[in-house]
Amino acid sequence: MSKKGKVYLIGAGPGDPGLLTLKGRDCLAEADVVVYDRLADPRILAWVRPEAERIYVGKASSKHTMKQEDICQLLVDLAAEGKTVARLKGGDSFVFGRGGEEALLLRENGLPFEFVPGITSAISVPEYAGIPVTHRKVAASFAVITGHEDPSREKSGINWAGLANGVDTLVFLMGVENLENISRNLIENGRPADTPAALIRWGTHPEQRTLITTLGKAYEDVVRTGMRPPAIFIVGEVVKLRDELSWFETKPLFGKTFVVTRARAQASKLTGQLEAEGAKVIEVPAIRIVEPDDFAPLDNAQKNLDSYDWVVFTSANGVDGFFRRLRLNGKDSRAFAGCKIAAIGSATEKTLSRYGLAADLVPASYKAEDLTDALLPQLTKDSKVLLARAAVARNVLPDALRANGVAVDVVPVYKTVSDCENKDQLKESLKNGEVDCVTFTSSSTVTNLMEALDGEKELLKGVTLATIGPITADTLKKAGFSTDVEAEEYTIEGLMDALNAHYEVKA
């Protein structure tokens, strides 16, 4: 019997990918096909299996990639083929999401479906703007209303008199283009023109913008400021609470756009910390971590690991790469029983701890020069050292050890290659003056980003440039730029501390 397909109608939430539900995440990971719309944050698709098919059916006002009837039929066709389908919709499928229409056609065709609720923008977007839809002393009721009704209806289905006089807080979704009509109907039916109101664009995103106005002036203010969809319109006395409850737009880095140049696999840590402080992040990975050209030197070193007195790791990447290969060679952490271990910094030390090992030596400052100074007193001329690192790196440490008569084997565990994704987006954003800061977390990110700019390095003029430490700063200087922000502790946490301090002072 052929496999029976199924459709999960998933609410993706209002925009912030962290607001996707756990069940929604699990259904995305299970899907053979994901059908998604315009308002789903692209990062939510990271939960989709790489081999799964992705079909974009986004709709904007007057610009439909696919008509709703065709979307409904697409879901039927895919499920009929026996596929597990994730239909990813912004907000919640039942709040003007037309999920009911899609499910009804599936039911007509005898195909199973399941709804996965999403956090609706009707509540979450005002919350991100510091506006509660209810409050014990201000509002005991709220209503969610479509901003544009079905154009085929001969008569409005909205009870304007009831809304204007019977509900404390009114939330209109997708109402910017019909704002003049909405405001007029409410005022004509008795809602005072001076009722506090707000428009919130791209709510829960780092691009969120809030316009505080009144019901009578809302349309005029939207025209004056040029506010465009997607935005919600909220009317009611609760808007006054924003002055005391605003939290998202008051974060230290809110309104700032940062470029993260770390390798894709590592960018999420810095991206997450920047976004936690309210920043918008453009990930432009300038490097990619790949396997070394030849594993023979590393395999030989691991085979004879007990012959070394010290094993030195100069990065978290080196630790991870070393242990991946160690497992393939049939060994584990016990292979280090006769060795001492040195790590260049806290991030490298922390990665070692994940494999059950504690570093015997971590220098106070995270540079090769400092590691050399700390390690040399621990060695004799009979000592043998294994340095596991990137294929291309500075030779400060091995040169200094050899100059003191210490035997050193340098083995490549990984290599970095230029892989500047999204460089066109970066150049466009720089040309439009949309970038506030570019972060560099290694010398290779500097070198490769400069190459990716294709002779247009001048686009970085006027942009704040931040480096993770003096070595990276020196590389940036050689490229013709000075460092505006430099971490005192050469870690992502140290870089974040420096960025927060920089922008706090500027503010």
PDB file of C-alpha atoms in Angstrom, residues 277-436:
ATOM      1  CA  GLU A 277      20.760  43.199  22.382  1.00  0.00           C
ATOM      2  CA  GLY A 278      18.291  44.316  19.700  1.00  0.00           C
ATOM      3  CA  ALA A 279      20.555  44.508  16.643  1.00  0.00           C
ATOM      4  CA  LYS A 280      19.758  43.545  13.080  1.00  0.00           C
ATOM      5  CA  VAL A 281      22.370  41.130  11.723  1.00  0.00           C
ATOM      6  CA  ILE A 282      23.487  40.444   8.174  1.00  0.00           C
ATOM      7  CA  GLU A 283      25.518  37.255   8.050  1.00  0.00           C
ATOM      8  CA  VAL A 284      28.240  37.455   5.418  1.00  0.00           C
ATOM      9  CA  PRO A 285      30.477  34.457   6.143  1.00  0.00           C
ATOM     10  CA  ALA A 286      33.897  35.408   4.770  1.00  0.00           C
ATOM     11  CA  ILE A 287      35.408  31.983   5.459  1.00  0.00           C
ATOM     12  CA  ARG A 288      34.399  28.353   5.500  1.00  0.00           C
ATOM     13  CA  ILE A 289      35.989  25.663   7.649  1.00  0.00           C
ATOM     14  CA  VAL A 290      36.929  22.580   5.611  1.00  0.00           C
ATOM     15  CA  GLU A 291      39.067  19.466   6.042  1.00  0.00           C
ATOM     16  CA  PRO A 292      42.822  19.672   5.416  1.00  0.00           C
ATOM     17  CA  ASP A 293      44.153  18.564   2.039  1.00  0.00           C
ATOM     18  CA  ASP A 294      45.897  15.591   3.616  1.00  0.00           C
ATOM     19  CA  PHE A 295      45.004  13.782   6.837  1.00  0.00           C
ATOM     20  CA  ALA A 296      48.212  11.719   6.877  1.00  0.00           C
ATOM     21  CA  PRO A 297      50.184  14.060   9.226  1.00  0.00           C
ATOM     22  CA  LEU A 298      47.272  14.203  11.699  1.00  0.00           C
ATOM     23  CA  ASP A 299      46.653  10.452  11.515  1.00  0.00           C
ATOM     24  CA  ASN A 300      50.310   9.746  12.181  1.00  0.00           C
ATOM     25  CA  ALA A 301      50.367  12.170  15.138  1.00  0.00           C
ATOM     26  CA  GLN A 302      47.269  10.582  16.658  1.00  0.00           C
ATOM     27  CA  LYS A 303      48.746   7.122  16.168  1.00  0.00           C
ATOM     28  CA  ASN A 304      51.769   8.211  18.206  1.00  0.00           C
ATOM     29  CA  LEU A 305      50.048  10.572  20.623  1.00  0.00           C
ATOM     30  CA  ASP A 306      51.756   8.980  23.605  1.00  0.00           C
ATOM     31  CA  SER A 307      55.113  10.175  22.265  1.00  0.00           C
ATOM     32  CA  TYR A 308      54.253  13.849  22.905  1.00  0.00           C
ATOM     33  CA  ASP A 309      54.726  15.681  26.188  1.00  0.00           C
ATOM     34  CA  TRP A 310      52.381  18.519  25.245  1.00  0.00           C
ATOM     35  CA  VAL A 311      49.527  18.932  22.771  1.00  0.00           C
ATOM     36  CA  VAL A 312      48.714  22.552  21.927  1.00  0.00           C
ATOM     37  CA  PHE A 313      45.376  23.750  20.551  1.00  0.00           C
ATOM     38  CA  THR A 314      45.063  27.294  19.234  1.00  0.00           C
ATOM     39  CA  SER A 315      41.345  27.349  18.422  1.00  0.00           C
ATOM     40  CA  ALA A 316      38.020  25.676  19.127  1.00  0.00           C
ATOM     41  CA  ASN A 317      37.956  24.592  15.473  1.00  0.00           C
ATOM     42  CA  GLY A 318      41.236  22.761  16.031  1.00  0.00           C
ATOM     43  CA  VAL A 319      39.808  20.877  19.005  1.00  0.00           C
ATOM     44  CA  ASP A 320      36.649  19.838  17.162  1.00  0.00           C
ATOM     45  CA  GLY A 321      38.573  18.771  14.072  1.00  0.00           C
ATOM     46  CA  PHE A 322      41.091  16.828  16.118  1.00  0.00           C
ATOM     47  CA  PHE A 323      38.403  14.848  17.936  1.00  0.00           C
ATOM     48  CA  ARG A 324      36.388  14.144  14.799  1.00  0.00           C
ATOM     49  CA  ARG A 325      39.461  12.480  13.334  1.00  0.00           C
ATOM     50  CA  LEU A 326      40.378  10.816  16.629  1.00  0.00           C
ATOM     51  CA  ARG A 327      37.020   9.032  16.665  1.00  0.00           C
ATOM     52  CA  LEU A 328      37.483   7.872  13.080  1.00  0.00           C
ATOM     53  CA  ASN A 329      40.855   6.480  14.138  1.00  0.00           C
ATOM     54  CA  GLY A 330      39.145   4.422  16.845  1.00  0.00           C
ATOM     55  CA  LYS A 331      40.321   6.466  19.825  1.00  0.00           C
ATOM     56  CA  ASP A 332      38.870   8.824  22.403  1.00  0.00           C
ATOM     57  CA  SER A 333      40.021  11.177  25.171  1.00  0.00           C
ATOM     58  CA  ARG A 334      41.951   8.383  26.892  1.00  0.00           C
ATOM     59  CA  ALA A 335      44.582   8.772  24.163  1.00  0.00           C
ATOM     60  CA  PHE A 336      45.737  11.931  26.001  1.00  0.00           C
ATOM     61  CA  ALA A 337      46.635  10.016  29.171  1.00  0.00           C
ATOM     62  CA  GLY A 338      50.359  10.699  28.869  1.00  0.00           C
ATOM     63  CA  CYS A 339      50.141  14.279  27.544  1.00  0.00           C
ATOM     64  CA  LYS A 340      49.618  17.707  28.963  1.00  0.00           C
ATOM     65  CA  ILE A 341      47.368  20.074  27.080  1.00  0.00           C
ATOM     66  CA  ALA A 342      47.693  23.794  26.380  1.00  0.00           C
ATOM     67  CA  ALA A 343      44.819  25.938  25.042  1.00  0.00           C
ATOM     68  CA  ILE A 344      45.195  29.452  23.696  1.00  0.00           C
ATOM     69  CA  GLY A 345      42.051  30.860  25.300  1.00  0.00           C
ATOM     70  CA  SER A 346      38.813  30.323  27.171  1.00  0.00           C
ATOM     71  CA  ALA A 347      36.797  29.342  24.073  1.00  0.00           C
ATOM     72  CA  THR A 348      39.339  26.650  23.204  1.00  0.00           C
ATOM     73  CA  GLU A 349      39.446  25.541  26.838  1.00  0.00           C
ATOM     74  CA  LYS A 350      35.646  25.297  26.941  1.00  0.00           C
ATOM     75  CA  THR A 351      35.574  23.195  23.776  1.00  0.00           C
ATOM     76  CA  LEU A 352      38.122  20.810  25.287  1.00  0.00           C
ATOM     77  CA  SER A 353      35.901  20.392  28.328  1.00  0.00           C
ATOM     78  CA  ARG A 354      33.112  19.090  26.095  1.00  0.00           C
ATOM     79  CA  TYR A 355      35.364  16.128  25.326  1.00  0.00           C
ATOM     80  CA  GLY A 356      36.087  15.516  28.994  1.00  0.00           C
ATOM     81  CA  LEU A 357      39.518  17.178  29.077  1.00  0.00           C
ATOM     82  CA  ALA A 358      40.855  20.032  31.180  1.00  0.00           C
ATOM     83  CA  ALA A 359      43.630  22.244  29.833  1.00  0.00           C
ATOM     84  CA  ASP A 360      46.810  22.215  31.902  1.00  0.00           C
ATOM     85  CA  LEU A 361      47.818  25.638  30.609  1.00  0.00           C
ATOM     86  CA  VAL A 362      45.815  28.654  29.436  1.00  0.00           C
ATOM     87  CA  PRO A 363      47.678  31.962  29.078  1.00  0.00           C
ATOM     88  CA  ALA A 364      46.272  35.098  30.674  1.00  0.00           C
ATOM     89  CA  SER A 365      46.093  36.780  27.282  1.00  0.00           C
ATOM     90  CA  TYR A 366      44.907  34.878  24.243  1.00  0.00           C
ATOM     91  CA  LYS A 367      47.730  35.403  21.732  1.00  0.00           C
ATOM     92  CA  ALA A 368      50.382  33.096  20.369  1.00  0.00           C
ATOM     93  CA  GLU A 369      53.052  35.300  21.942  1.00  0.00           C
ATOM     94  CA  ASP A 370      51.523  34.912  25.398  1.00  0.00           C
ATOM     95  CA  LEU A 371      51.055  31.184  24.950  1.00  0.00           C
ATOM     96  CA  THR A 372      54.727  30.928  23.983  1.00  0.00           C
ATOM     97  CA  ASP A 373      55.828  32.813  27.098  1.00  0.00           C
ATOM     98  CA  ALA A 374      53.648  30.620  29.328  1.00  0.00           C
ATOM     99  CA  LEU A 375      54.625  27.326  27.706  1.00  0.00           C
ATOM    100  CA  LEU A 376      58.406  27.681  27.395  1.00  0.00           C
ATOM    101  CA  PRO A 377      59.126  27.438  31.165  1.00  0.00           C
ATOM    102  CA  GLN A 378      57.244  24.105  31.175  1.00  0.00           C
ATOM    103  CA  LEU A 379      59.537  22.569  28.539  1.00  0.00           C
ATOM    104  CA  THR A 380      63.030  21.163  28.257  1.00  0.00           C
ATOM    105  CA  LYS A 381      65.131  20.428  25.190  1.00  0.00           C
ATOM    106  CA  ASP A 382      63.917  16.855  25.416  1.00  0.00           C
ATOM    107  CA  SER A 383      60.276  17.873  25.256  1.00  0.00           C
ATOM    108  CA  LYS A 384      58.183  17.041  22.244  1.00  0.00           C
ATOM    109  CA  VAL A 385      55.200  19.195  21.318  1.00  0.00           C
ATOM    110  CA  LEU A 386      52.286  18.587  18.958  1.00  0.00           C
ATOM    111  CA  LEU A 387      50.685  21.750  17.599  1.00  0.00           C
ATOM    112  CA  ALA A 388      47.226  21.047  16.114  1.00  0.00           C
ATOM    113  CA  ARG A 389      45.991  24.053  14.181  1.00  0.00           C
ATOM    114  CA  ALA A 390      44.769  25.511  10.879  1.00  0.00           C
ATOM    115  CA  ALA A 391      46.713  24.723   7.710  1.00  0.00           C
ATOM    116  CA  VAL A 392      47.683  28.380   7.367  1.00  0.00           C
ATOM    117  CA  ALA A 393      48.523  30.299  10.543  1.00  0.00           C
ATOM    118  CA  ARG A 394      51.193  32.488  12.085  1.00  0.00           C
ATOM    119  CA  ASN A 395      54.376  30.659  13.002  1.00  0.00           C
ATOM    120  CA  VAL A 396      55.132  32.642  16.168  1.00  0.00           C
ATOM    121  CA  LEU A 397      54.708  29.658  18.501  1.00  0.00           C
ATOM    122  CA  PRO A 398      56.516  26.881  16.556  1.00  0.00           C
ATOM    123  CA  ASP A 399      59.377  29.216  15.599  1.00  0.00           C
ATOM    124  CA  ALA A 400      59.922  30.288  19.220  1.00  0.00           C
ATOM    125  CA  LEU A 401      59.811  26.704  20.516  1.00  0.00           C
ATOM    126  CA  ARG A 402      62.274  25.478  17.906  1.00  0.00           C
ATOM    127  CA  ALA A 403      64.566  28.418  18.620  1.00  0.00           C
ATOM    128  CA  ASN A 404      64.732  27.082  22.186  1.00  0.00           C
ATOM    129  CA  GLY A 405      65.587  23.576  21.022  1.00  0.00           C
ATOM    130  CA  VAL A 406      62.117  22.072  21.479  1.00  0.00           C
ATOM    131  CA  ALA A 407      60.922  19.499  18.961  1.00  0.00           C
ATOM    132  CA  VAL A 408      57.584  20.584  17.423  1.00  0.00           C
ATOM    133  CA  ASP A 409      55.296  18.787  15.005  1.00  0.00           C
ATOM    134  CA  VAL A 410      52.810  21.130  13.338  1.00  0.00           C
ATOM    135  CA  VAL A 411      49.835  19.263  11.888  1.00  0.00           C
ATOM    136  CA  PRO A 412      46.908  20.807   9.990  1.00  0.00           C
ATOM    137  CA  VAL A 413      43.560  19.826  11.472  1.00  0.00           C
ATOM    138  CA  TYR A 414      41.443  22.057   9.235  1.00  0.00           C
ATOM    139  CA  LYS A 415      41.811  24.871   6.788  1.00  0.00           C
ATOM    140  CA  THR A 416      39.863  28.031   6.066  1.00  0.00           C
ATOM    141  CA  VAL A 417      38.837  28.934   2.540  1.00  0.00           C
ATOM    142  CA  SER A 418      37.339  32.111   1.160  1.00  0.00           C
ATOM    143  CA  ASP A 419      33.598  31.732   0.932  1.00  0.00           C
ATOM    144  CA  CYS A 420      31.991  35.149   1.106  1.00  0.00           C
ATOM    145  CA  GLU A 421      28.294  34.370   0.985  1.00  0.00           C
ATOM    146  CA  ASN A 422      25.811  37.231   0.583  1.00  0.00           C
ATOM    147  CA  LYS A 423      28.497  39.584  -0.690  1.00  0.00           C
ATOM    148  CA  ASP A 424      26.044  41.206  -3.111  1.00  0.00           C
ATOM    149  CA  GLN A 425      23.647  41.909  -0.242  1.00  0.00           C
ATOM    150  CA  LEU A 426      26.552  43.333   1.754  1.00  0.00           C
ATOM    151  CA  LYS A 427      27.658  45.666  -1.033  1.00  0.00           C
ATOM    152  CA  GLU A 428      24.108  46.844  -1.616  1.00  0.00           C
ATOM    153  CA  SER A 429      23.579  47.501   2.096  1.00  0.00           C
ATOM    154  CA  LEU A 430      26.881  49.393   2.327  1.00  0.00           C
ATOM    155  CA  LYS A 431      26.026  51.509  -0.710  1.00  0.00           C
ATOM    156  CA  ASN A 432      22.665  52.382   0.828  1.00  0.00           C
ATOM    157  CA  GLY A 433      24.273  53.359   4.120  1.00  0.00           C
ATOM    158  CA  GLU A 434      22.385  50.651   5.988  1.00  0.00           C
ATOM    159  CA  VAL A 435      25.356  49.088   7.813  1.00  0.00           C
ATOM    160  CA  ASP A 436      26.488  50.484  11.157  1.00  0.00           C
TER     161      ASP A 436
END
